[in-house]
GROMACS .gro file of C-alpha atoms in nm:
model
  491
    1UNK     CA    1   5.206  20.075   5.025
    2UNK     CA    2   5.153  19.847   5.331
    3UNK     CA    3   4.834  19.728   5.181
    4UNK     CA    4   5.010  19.642   4.858
    5UNK     CA    5   5.271  19.455   5.057
    6UNK     CA    6   5.007  19.265   5.257
    7UNK     CA    7   4.819  19.162   4.908
    8UNK     CA    8   5.139  19.044   4.770
    9UNK     CA    9   5.224  18.819   5.073
   10UNK     CA   10   4.857  18.687   5.080
   11UNK     CA   11   4.906  18.589   4.698
   12UNK     CA   12   5.243  18.398   4.765
   13UNK     CA   13   5.081  18.200   5.048
   14UNK     CA   14   4.775  18.125   4.833
   15UNK     CA   15   5.031  18.005   4.550
   16UNK     CA   16   5.237  17.782   4.787
   17UNK     CA   17   4.924  17.649   4.951
   18UNK     CA   18   4.796  17.579   4.586
   19UNK     CA   19   5.112  17.394   4.468
   20UNK     CA   20   5.142  17.216   4.767
   21UNK     CA   21   4.828  17.071   4.752
   22UNK     CA   22   4.788  17.013   4.385
   23UNK     CA   23   4.872  16.657   4.255
   24UNK     CA   24   5.210  16.606   4.158
   25UNK     CA   25   5.183  16.351   3.869
   26UNK     CA   26   5.307  16.613   3.635
   27UNK     CA   27   5.622  16.646   3.799
   28UNK     CA   28   5.696  16.245   3.743
   29UNK     CA   29   5.551  16.215   3.397
   30UNK     CA   30   5.179  16.234   3.497
   31UNK     CA   31   4.908  15.966   3.529
   32UNK     CA   32   4.778  15.719   3.288
   33UNK     CA   33   4.403  15.824   3.208
   34UNK     CA   34   4.314  15.558   2.963
   35UNK     CA   35   4.501  15.251   2.785
   36UNK     CA   36   4.342  15.019   2.489
   37UNK     CA   37   4.453  14.849   2.208
   38UNK     CA   38   4.338  15.002   1.875
   39UNK     CA   39   4.071  14.845   1.668
   40UNK     CA   40   4.323  14.719   1.399
   41UNK     CA   41   4.551  14.512   1.648
   42UNK     CA   42   4.613  14.165   1.490
   43UNK     CA   43   4.406  13.870   1.625
   44UNK     CA   44   4.615  13.600   1.496
   45UNK     CA   45   4.974  13.521   1.432
   46UNK     CA   46   5.124  13.188   1.272
   47UNK     CA   47   5.359  12.953   1.473
   48UNK     CA   48   5.727  13.045   1.499
   49UNK     CA   49   5.644  13.413   1.424
   50UNK     CA   50   5.713  13.732   1.596
   51UNK     CA   51   5.449  13.996   1.647
   52UNK     CA   52   5.509  14.355   1.780
   53UNK     CA   53   5.190  14.496   1.964
   54UNK     CA   54   5.356  14.811   2.126
   55UNK     CA   55   5.240  15.024   1.808
   56UNK     CA   56   4.882  14.919   1.863
   57UNK     CA   57   4.856  15.007   2.256
   58UNK     CA   58   4.716  15.341   2.280
   59UNK     CA   59   4.790  15.538   2.610
   60UNK     CA   60   4.661  15.896   2.707
   61UNK     CA   61   4.768  16.157   2.787
   62UNK     CA   62   5.074  16.141   2.528
   63UNK     CA   63   5.321  16.298   2.760
   64UNK     CA   64   5.265  15.985   2.972
   65UNK     CA   65   5.258  15.746   2.688
   66UNK     CA   66   5.606  15.872   2.600
   67UNK     CA   67   5.750  15.789   2.948
   68UNK     CA   68   5.538  15.522   3.135
   69UNK     CA   69   5.678  15.167   3.182
   70UNK     CA   70   5.426  14.899   3.049
   71UNK     CA   71   5.433  14.548   3.170
   72UNK     CA   72   5.337  14.266   2.944
   73UNK     CA   73   5.187  13.937   3.055
   74UNK     CA   74   5.102  13.616   2.851
   75UNK     CA   75   4.807  13.398   3.000
   76UNK     CA   76   4.994  13.081   2.856
   77UNK     CA   77   5.362  13.099   2.798
   78UNK     CA   78   5.354  12.757   2.641
   79UNK     CA   79   5.148  12.893   2.361
   80UNK     CA   80   5.324  13.238   2.322
   81UNK     CA   81   5.554  13.456   2.538
   82UNK     CA   82   5.591  13.847   2.548
   83UNK     CA   83   5.858  14.087   2.629
   84UNK     CA   84   5.849  14.448   2.568
   85UNK     CA   85   5.537  14.432   2.362
   86UNK     CA   86   5.700  14.163   2.107
   87UNK     CA   87   5.503  13.820   2.120
   88UNK     CA   88   5.680  13.522   2.016
   89UNK     CA   89   5.451  13.267   1.896
   90UNK     CA   90   5.531  12.908   2.000
   91UNK     CA   91   5.251  12.670   1.929
   92UNK     CA   92   4.901  12.636   1.815
   93UNK     CA   93   4.648  12.757   2.059
   94UNK     CA   94   4.466  13.064   2.179
   95UNK     CA   95   4.640  13.339   2.457
   96UNK     CA   96   4.550  13.648   2.606
   97UNK     CA   97   4.804  13.934   2.604
   98UNK     CA   98   4.769  14.184   2.889
   99UNK     CA   99   4.966  14.525   2.900
  100UNK     CA  100   4.963  14.701   3.239
  101UNK     CA  101   5.070  15.057   3.331
  102UNK     CA  102   5.017  15.225   3.661
  103UNK     CA  103   4.661  15.128   3.760
  104UNK     CA  104   4.538  15.064   3.420
  105UNK     CA  105   4.529  14.759   3.205
  106UNK     CA  106   4.411  14.608   2.895
  107UNK     CA  107   4.405  14.300   2.716
  108UNK     CA  108   4.358  14.150   2.355
  109UNK     CA  109   4.326  13.781   2.266
  110UNK     CA  110   4.545  13.626   2.022
  111UNK     CA  111   4.508  13.312   1.813
  112UNK     CA  112   4.832  13.105   1.719
  113UNK     CA  113   4.772  12.936   1.411
  114UNK     CA  114   4.924  12.602   1.289
  115UNK     CA  115   5.189  12.603   1.032
  116UNK     CA  116   5.240  12.253   0.887
  117UNK     CA  117   5.572  12.112   0.820
  118UNK     CA  118   5.611  12.016   0.442
  119UNK     CA  119   5.968  11.875   0.447
  120UNK     CA  120   6.243  11.815   0.680
  121UNK     CA  121   6.576  11.610   0.708
  122UNK     CA  122   6.749  11.393   0.996
  123UNK     CA  123   7.081  11.225   0.962
  124UNK     CA  124   7.090  10.861   0.851
  125UNK     CA  125   7.360  10.785   1.123
  126UNK     CA  126   7.395  10.941   1.451
  127UNK     CA  127   7.619  10.822   1.718
  128UNK     CA  128   7.629  10.947   2.124
  129UNK     CA  129   7.876  10.874   2.389
  130UNK     CA  130   7.695  10.689   2.657
  131UNK     CA  131   7.593  10.917   2.970
  132UNK     CA  132   7.573  11.221   2.763
  133UNK     CA  133   7.267  11.413   2.623
  134UNK     CA  134   7.273  11.580   2.281
  135UNK     CA  135   7.039  11.782   2.066
  136UNK     CA  136   6.903  11.554   1.791
  137UNK     CA  137   6.965  11.743   1.474
  138UNK     CA  138   6.659  11.829   1.273
  139UNK     CA  139   6.744  12.029   0.963
  140UNK     CA  140   6.596  12.181   0.622
  141UNK     CA  141   6.240  12.215   0.795
  142UNK     CA  142   6.007  12.380   0.559
  143UNK     CA  143   5.861  12.655   0.624
  144UNK     CA  144   6.194  12.735   0.797
  145UNK     CA  145   6.049  12.888   1.135
  146UNK     CA  146   5.817  12.618   1.196
  147UNK     CA  147   5.810  12.490   1.526
  148UNK     CA  148   5.938  12.124   1.595
  149UNK     CA  149   5.698  12.016   1.896
  150UNK     CA  150   5.468  11.812   1.680
  151UNK     CA  151   5.743  11.542   1.574
  152UNK     CA  152   5.635  11.185   1.664
  153UNK     CA  153   5.888  10.928   1.725
  154UNK     CA  154   5.924  10.552   1.686
  155UNK     CA  155   6.213  10.318   1.744
  156UNK     CA  156   6.315   9.969   1.684
  157UNK     CA  157   6.501   9.768   1.947
  158UNK     CA  158   6.335   9.952   2.218
  159UNK     CA  159   6.580  10.241   2.212
  160UNK     CA  160   6.484  10.570   2.404
  161UNK     CA  161   6.306  10.821   2.202
  162UNK     CA  162   6.397  11.196   2.179
  163UNK     CA  163   6.238  11.440   2.445
  164UNK     CA  164   6.101  11.792   2.348
  165UNK     CA  165   6.230  12.062   2.569
  166UNK     CA  166   6.239  12.473   2.506
  167UNK     CA  167   6.196  12.425   2.134
  168UNK     CA  168   6.436  12.128   2.049
  169UNK     CA  169   6.463  11.761   2.061
  170UNK     CA  170   6.700  11.587   2.284
  171UNK     CA  171   6.830  11.238   2.293
  172UNK     CA  172   6.988  11.062   2.588
  173UNK     CA  173   7.231  10.775   2.579
  174UNK     CA  174   7.175  10.535   2.858
  175UNK     CA  175   7.361  10.218   2.771
  176UNK     CA  176   7.556  10.080   2.482
  177UNK     CA  177   7.297   9.977   2.201
  178UNK     CA  178   7.222  10.029   1.798
  179UNK     CA  179   6.855  10.085   1.703
  180UNK     CA  180   6.662  10.271   1.446
  181UNK     CA  181   6.461  10.604   1.503
  182UNK     CA  182   6.163  10.716   1.265
  183UNK     CA  183   6.034  11.072   1.274
  184UNK     CA  184   5.715  11.161   1.156
  185UNK     CA  185   5.536  11.501   1.133
  186UNK     CA  186   5.222  11.664   0.965
  187UNK     CA  187   5.219  11.578   0.602
  188UNK     CA  188   5.605  11.542   0.534
  189UNK     CA  189   5.773  11.229   0.451
  190UNK     CA  190   5.874  11.002   0.746
  191UNK     CA  191   6.266  10.969   0.784
  192UNK     CA  192   6.489  10.707   0.972
  193UNK     CA  193   6.802  10.735   1.143
  194UNK     CA  194   7.041  10.456   1.262
  195UNK     CA  195   7.147  10.538   1.623
  196UNK     CA  196   7.436  10.407   1.800
  197UNK     CA  197   7.543  10.448   2.183
  198UNK     CA  198   7.898  10.399   2.241
  199UNK     CA  199   8.116  10.400   2.549
  200UNK     CA  200   8.369  10.654   2.499
  201UNK     CA  201   8.732  10.532   2.518
  202UNK     CA  202   9.037  10.691   2.640
  203UNK     CA  203   9.388  10.546   2.584
  204UNK     CA  204   9.577  10.771   2.811
  205UNK     CA  205   9.488  11.009   3.086
  206UNK     CA  206   9.782  11.210   3.261
  207UNK     CA  207   9.814  11.550   3.453
  208UNK     CA  208  10.083  11.783   3.338
  209UNK     CA  209  10.279  11.864   3.560
  210UNK     CA  210  10.117  11.623   3.808
  211UNK     CA  211  10.224  11.818   4.129
  212UNK     CA  212  10.096  12.151   4.247
  213UNK     CA  213  10.123  12.387   4.562
  214UNK     CA  214   9.866  12.626   4.670
  215UNK     CA  215   9.820  12.833   4.992
  216UNK     CA  216   9.548  12.737   5.252
  217UNK     CA  217   9.229  12.927   5.125
  218UNK     CA  218   9.325  12.945   4.774
  219UNK     CA  219   9.173  12.730   4.465
  220UNK     CA  220   9.319  12.571   4.156
  221UNK     CA  221   9.138  12.460   3.870
  222UNK     CA  222   9.289  12.116   3.734
  223UNK     CA  223   9.061  12.078   3.434
  224UNK     CA  224   9.284  12.230   3.203
  225UNK     CA  225   9.589  12.036   3.330
  226UNK     CA  226   9.403  11.681   3.253
  227UNK     CA  227   9.537  11.551   2.920
  228UNK     CA  228   9.310  11.289   2.773
  229UNK     CA  229   9.425  11.083   2.458
  230UNK     CA  230   9.112  10.963   2.324
  231UNK     CA  231   9.105  10.640   2.084
  232UNK     CA  232   9.041  10.716   1.737
  233UNK     CA  233   8.703  10.842   1.644
  234UNK     CA  234   8.625  10.974   2.001
  235UNK     CA  235   8.628  11.364   2.124
  236UNK     CA  236   8.780  11.376   2.446
  237UNK     CA  237   8.598  11.690   2.539
  238UNK     CA  238   8.277  11.504   2.549
  239UNK     CA  239   8.412  11.225   2.808
  240UNK     CA  240   8.271  11.249   3.152
  241UNK     CA  241   8.540  11.305   3.422
  242UNK     CA  242   8.505  11.190   3.790
  243UNK     CA  243   8.710  11.366   4.044
  244UNK     CA  244   8.801  11.274   4.406
  245UNK     CA  245   9.048  11.355   4.684
  246UNK     CA  246   9.192  11.099   4.914
  247UNK     CA  247   9.236  11.346   5.181
  248UNK     CA  248   8.907  11.598   5.150
  249UNK     CA  249   9.003  11.747   5.501
  250UNK     CA  250   9.331  11.878   5.329
  251UNK     CA  251   9.211  11.957   4.983
  252UNK     CA  252   8.867  11.911   4.809
  253UNK     CA  253   8.784  11.889   4.453
  254UNK     CA  254   8.444  11.942   4.304
  255UNK     CA  255   8.288  11.783   3.990
  256UNK     CA  256   8.442  12.037   3.745
  257UNK     CA  257   8.808  11.980   3.876
  258UNK     CA  258   8.814  12.291   4.111
  259UNK     CA  259   9.048  12.207   4.399
  260UNK     CA  260   9.017  12.409   4.764
  261UNK     CA  261   9.297  12.414   4.997
  262UNK     CA  262   9.176  12.371   5.344
  263UNK     CA  263   9.455  12.263   5.563
  264UNK     CA  264   9.823  12.258   5.526
  265UNK     CA  265   9.937  11.905   5.407
  266UNK     CA  266   9.938  11.707   5.095
  267UNK     CA  267   9.647  11.533   4.928
  268UNK     CA  268   9.611  11.292   4.611
  269UNK     CA  269   9.368  11.428   4.356
  270UNK     CA  270   9.226  11.156   4.111
  271UNK     CA  271   9.065  11.195   3.777
  272UNK     CA  272   8.879  10.893   3.621
  273UNK     CA  273   8.770  10.922   3.250
  274UNK     CA  274   8.670  10.649   2.993
  275UNK     CA  275   8.828  10.370   3.221
  276UNK     CA  276   9.156  10.566   3.269
  277UNK     CA  277   9.288  10.713   3.574
  278UNK     CA  278   9.540  11.010   3.638
  279UNK     CA  279   9.675  11.138   3.969
  280UNK     CA  280   9.850  11.432   4.093
  281UNK     CA  281   9.975  11.551   4.412
  282UNK     CA  282   9.839  11.897   4.567
  283UNK     CA  283  10.062  12.036   4.864
  284UNK     CA  284   9.868  12.285   5.072
  285UNK     CA  285  10.079  12.544   5.244
  286UNK     CA  286   9.965  12.781   5.552
  287UNK     CA  287  10.004  13.160   5.475
  288UNK     CA  288  10.323  13.279   5.488
  289UNK     CA  289  10.481  12.949   5.530
  290UNK     CA  290  10.343  12.922   5.905
  291UNK     CA  291  10.321  12.582   6.034
  292UNK     CA  292  10.404  12.409   5.713
  293UNK     CA  293  10.566  12.122   5.893
  294UNK     CA  294  10.446  11.796   5.693
  295UNK     CA  295  10.599  11.484   5.882
  296UNK     CA  296  10.476  11.247   5.597
  297UNK     CA  297  10.700  11.118   5.334
  298UNK     CA  298  10.711  11.336   5.018
  299UNK     CA  299  10.721  11.028   4.808
  300UNK     CA  300  10.378  10.891   4.979
  301UNK     CA  301  10.128  11.158   4.951
  302UNK     CA  302   9.879  10.915   5.107
  303UNK     CA  303  10.011  10.926   5.448
  304UNK     CA  304   9.772  10.998   5.708
  305UNK     CA  305   9.994  11.205   5.919
  306UNK     CA  306   9.895  11.569   5.806
  307UNK     CA  307   9.947  11.833   6.050
  308UNK     CA  308   9.663  12.063   6.170
  309UNK     CA  309   9.685  12.446   6.164
  310UNK     CA  310   9.702  12.590   6.520
  311UNK     CA  311   9.347  12.735   6.631
  312UNK     CA  312   9.286  13.064   6.600
  313UNK     CA  313   9.030  13.266   6.833
  314UNK     CA  314   8.669  13.305   6.694
  315UNK     CA  315   8.602  13.647   6.561
  316UNK     CA  316   8.360  13.799   6.812
  317UNK     CA  317   8.139  13.944   6.530
  318UNK     CA  318   8.056  13.596   6.397
  319UNK     CA  319   7.785  13.374   6.567
  320UNK     CA  320   7.853  13.067   6.731
  321UNK     CA  321   7.762  12.766   6.535
  322UNK     CA  322   7.781  12.407   6.533
  323UNK     CA  323   7.908  12.195   6.728
  324UNK     CA  324   8.030  12.023   6.411
  325UNK     CA  325   8.122  11.660   6.358
  326UNK     CA  326   8.320  11.511   6.034
  327UNK     CA  327   8.109  11.273   5.785
  328UNK     CA  328   8.318  11.123   5.522
  329UNK     CA  329   8.564  11.445   5.511
  330UNK     CA  330   8.309  11.724   5.562
  331UNK     CA  331   8.167  11.909   5.870
  332UNK     CA  332   7.809  11.876   5.945
  333UNK     CA  333   7.574  11.950   6.236
  334UNK     CA  334   7.342  11.749   6.405
  335UNK     CA  335   7.029  11.932   6.473
  336UNK     CA  336   6.820  11.650   6.601
  337UNK     CA  337   6.652  11.619   6.261
  338UNK     CA  338   6.628  11.318   6.031
  339UNK     CA  339   6.928  11.408   5.858
  340UNK     CA  340   7.250  11.583   5.930
  341UNK     CA  341   7.304  11.934   5.780
  342UNK     CA  342   7.637  12.048   5.614
  343UNK     CA  343   7.818  12.345   5.760
  344UNK     CA  344   7.889  12.483   5.435
  345UNK     CA  345   7.768  12.514   5.060
  346UNK     CA  346   7.928  12.280   4.812
  347UNK     CA  347   8.196  12.442   4.681
  348UNK     CA  348   8.236  12.684   4.989
  349UNK     CA  349   8.510  12.684   5.260
  350UNK     CA  350   8.337  12.862   5.516
  351UNK     CA  351   7.965  12.900   5.619
  352UNK     CA  352   7.960  13.251   5.530
  353UNK     CA  353   8.103  13.192   5.189
  354UNK     CA  354   7.872  13.132   4.895
  355UNK     CA  355   7.951  12.802   4.709
  356UNK     CA  356   7.917  12.665   4.340
  357UNK     CA  357   7.600  12.705   4.171
  358UNK     CA  358   7.438  12.435   3.962
  359UNK     CA  359   7.147  12.368   3.727
  360UNK     CA  360   6.906  12.114   3.869
  361UNK     CA  361   7.022  11.759   3.793
  362UNK     CA  362   7.346  11.843   3.656
  363UNK     CA  363   7.676  11.785   3.832
  364UNK     CA  364   7.904  12.046   3.710
  365UNK     CA  365   7.892  12.404   3.822
  366UNK     CA  366   7.761  12.676   3.584
  367UNK     CA  367   7.816  13.058   3.585
  368UNK     CA  368   7.504  13.142   3.434
  369UNK     CA  369   7.137  13.029   3.356
  370UNK     CA  370   7.067  12.919   3.017
  371UNK     CA  371   6.845  12.660   2.834
  372UNK     CA  372   7.128  12.612   2.617
  373UNK     CA  373   7.325  12.301   2.693
  374UNK     CA  374   7.126  12.194   2.983
  375UNK     CA  375   7.144  11.837   3.001
  376UNK     CA  376   6.874  11.682   3.217
  377UNK     CA  377   6.542  11.608   3.097
  378UNK     CA  378   6.420  11.326   3.338
  379UNK     CA  379   6.115  11.356   3.564
  380UNK     CA  380   6.195  11.167   3.879
  381UNK     CA  381   5.994  11.262   4.185
  382UNK     CA  382   6.365  11.300   4.356
  383UNK     CA  383   6.662  11.324   4.174
  384UNK     CA  384   6.879  11.006   4.151
  385UNK     CA  385   7.231  11.029   4.306
  386UNK     CA  386   7.391  10.988   3.984
  387UNK     CA  387   7.246  11.339   3.900
  388UNK     CA  388   7.279  11.492   4.237
  389UNK     CA  389   7.560  11.779   4.248
  390UNK     CA  390   7.604  11.717   4.619
  391UNK     CA  391   7.699  11.344   4.594
  392UNK     CA  392   7.894  11.412   4.266
  393UNK     CA  393   8.118  11.691   4.458
  394UNK     CA  394   8.152  11.514   4.804
  395UNK     CA  395   8.043  11.143   4.745
  396UNK     CA  396   7.955  10.912   5.009
  397UNK     CA  397   7.618  10.957   5.157
  398UNK     CA  398   7.594  11.327   5.112
  399UNK     CA  399   7.330  11.429   4.883
  400UNK     CA  400   7.084  11.719   4.823
  401UNK     CA  401   6.813  11.778   5.054
  402UNK     CA  402   6.440  11.693   4.964
  403UNK     CA  403   6.166  11.953   4.990
  404UNK     CA  404   6.013  11.752   5.291
  405UNK     CA  405   6.373  11.760   5.487
  406UNK     CA  406   6.372  12.149   5.424
  407UNK     CA  407   6.023  12.185   5.554
  408UNK     CA  408   6.141  11.976   5.854
  409UNK     CA  409   6.439  12.216   5.891
  410UNK     CA  410   6.211  12.530   5.894
  411UNK     CA  411   5.935  12.381   6.137
  412UNK     CA  412   6.219  12.258   6.378
  413UNK     CA  413   6.468  12.573   6.382
  414UNK     CA  414   6.444  12.928   6.499
  415UNK     CA  415   6.560  13.200   6.244
  416UNK     CA  416   6.766  13.478   6.343
  417UNK     CA  417   6.886  13.715   6.093
  418UNK     CA  418   7.290  13.821   6.082
  419UNK     CA  419   7.494  14.066   5.919
  420UNK     CA  420   7.872  14.123   5.984
  421UNK     CA  421   7.924  14.496   6.114
  422UNK     CA  422   8.197  14.555   5.857
  423UNK     CA  423   8.169  14.274   5.579
  424UNK     CA  424   7.871  14.342   5.374
  425UNK     CA  425   7.887  14.045   5.190
  426UNK     CA  426   7.849  13.813   5.498
  427UNK     CA  427   7.492  13.809   5.596
  428UNK     CA  428   7.204  13.556   5.604
  429UNK     CA  429   7.015  13.346   5.854
  430UNK     CA  430   7.118  13.150   6.175
  431UNK     CA  431   6.909  12.858   6.220
  432UNK     CA  432   6.899  12.716   6.579
  433UNK     CA  433   6.757  12.385   6.637
  434UNK     CA  434   6.449  12.377   6.885
  435UNK     CA  435   6.558  12.018   6.958
  436UNK     CA  436   6.909  12.053   7.085
  437UNK     CA  437   7.010  12.414   7.052
  438UNK     CA  438   7.290  12.347   6.753
  439UNK     CA  439   7.328  12.593   6.474
  440UNK     CA  440   7.378  12.634   6.116
  441UNK     CA  441   7.426  12.937   5.888
  442UNK     CA  442   7.276  13.019   5.542
  443UNK     CA  443   7.431  13.272   5.354
  444UNK     CA  444   7.248  13.512   5.108
  445UNK     CA  445   7.301  13.815   4.882
  446UNK     CA  446   6.994  13.992   4.793
  447UNK     CA  447   6.854  13.674   4.853
  448UNK     CA  448   6.999  13.320   4.869
  449UNK     CA  449   6.851  13.031   4.656
  450UNK     CA  450   6.920  12.651   4.713
  451UNK     CA  451   6.823  12.355   4.533
  452UNK     CA  452   6.624  12.071   4.672
  453UNK     CA  453   6.655  11.728   4.514
  454UNK     CA  454   6.241  11.740   4.454
  455UNK     CA  455   6.060  11.800   4.155
  456UNK     CA  456   5.770  12.050   4.122
  457UNK     CA  457   5.441  11.925   4.211
  458UNK     CA  458   5.295  12.142   3.895
  459UNK     CA  459   5.524  12.158   3.632
  460UNK     CA  460   5.789  11.921   3.524
  461UNK     CA  461   5.995  12.184   3.374
  462UNK     CA  462   6.038  12.302   3.745
  463UNK     CA  463   6.197  12.201   4.060
  464UNK     CA  464   6.164  12.297   4.420
  465UNK     CA  465   6.414  12.486   4.597
  466UNK     CA  466   6.432  12.704   4.930
  467UNK     CA  467   6.487  13.073   4.923
  468UNK     CA  468   6.670  13.247   5.206
  469UNK     CA  469   6.532  13.597   5.248
  470UNK     CA  470   6.632  13.889   5.518
  471UNK     CA  471   6.398  13.718   5.777
  472UNK     CA  472   6.308  13.367   5.684
  473UNK     CA  473   6.294  13.064   5.473
  474UNK     CA  474   6.045  12.969   5.201
  475UNK     CA  475   6.005  12.671   4.948
  476UNK     CA  476   5.954  12.783   4.609
  477UNK     CA  477   5.981  12.663   4.243
  478UNK     CA  478   6.199  12.767   3.933
  479UNK     CA  479   6.296  12.640   3.610
  480UNK     CA  480   6.536  12.371   3.633
  481UNK     CA  481   6.825  12.524   3.399
  482UNK     CA  482   6.837  12.824   3.659
  483UNK     CA  483   7.151  12.816   3.878
  484UNK     CA  484   7.135  12.777   4.246
  485UNK     CA  485   7.350  12.674   4.544
  486UNK     CA  486   7.345  12.359   4.701
  487UNK     CA  487   7.355  12.287   5.094
  488UNK     CA  488   7.418  11.909   5.137
  489UNK     CA  489   7.277  11.678   5.381
  490UNK     CA  490   7.374  11.307   5.497
  491UNK     CA  491   7.222  11.046   5.680
   0.00000   0.00000   0.00000
């Protein structure tokens, strides 16, 4: 009996060793042994068409094929894109589609065939407001899914031509003018359109109501309270509004009309639209009505004698930043560099708060990244101030930093990671100047990304940004319509 027990014990030990040493791929779905495209995989597709390649991808063994994640890659996304095995053919040319899974990969070549446009239609008259960018309407295209990139344009009167971007043509109105556009493509008949760029006109602009109260640290959107009465024939929703505060130390207003209360007192917010001006008074109160004594005359909200909030002790968990100086109503830090860096993001009220996010070249904040409605297609080496989100929000000499100024920041500062011990969202990097010891803070989530004002060196649909990781800063490029934060600089 003792021998039988010993034999069973040995068998159990051997089985334990066998399973401990055996590969464990089966537990997690197994390993890809081979991956190829079948012989009948399509080798061509027409422009504007979609093609599913997943059904032509053969993976063995079958139990792995049912569970493994496949990564798809296009060698040229200008010609064709691929997602989850579905190819979208964009324009004539050749492309290689690659599928990857675990340590295996396979590729297939695909030719995108030209689809000639036989018919199309454009409006005979088209009106655009000066300062706006709109999609130029091309309709009744035959074949229906034919791409539009081959259109050619001519103009009389030296008017600007539409620009192609992400599948559509866009027209930007630069100044008041009238001219004629002629469109031609493939073998279709040419078509002409009379174009008129006109200045938007407003007969009346008012706030309703024209006085508001908010606590320090709170925000208020005034856009919906601004009532614009357009002259007949104009759509007020398309008129550009410029916002400003006479006391940005009390209350700031960004390019979309969002007001932030900073210090107890009164400020006048002004909106300019279509040549008309509207003003309203914003009264900022301290929480729980503390220190809400404003000696200024209520009838004169521009009186400079706003009270200051009493100083509060520094939270010992926060790093010591600055020292700060005020430039045109906003705090910044002199790091001994060619520009001074703002203490906070544009749209934020503290160094640890994330600010508003913008697409590159747009001056109003966005909440999501989308090519639809993206309004900037010029290709300057550096953004002009008229399209600079920091300058639009803060005015004066404030602007977005260039990539060279970010490189200067990186080269001349030591980087220290910071994480608040109890507030998980408040984390980022402390940048301390090697020249004078002054510091700023850049916040991040998984990673924080900020725009520069510099265009990408390689692709004019990309612009340069700087990325805040857990331990360092690096310069990268992103598509311009993606939304990123802004940290302003000034001379």
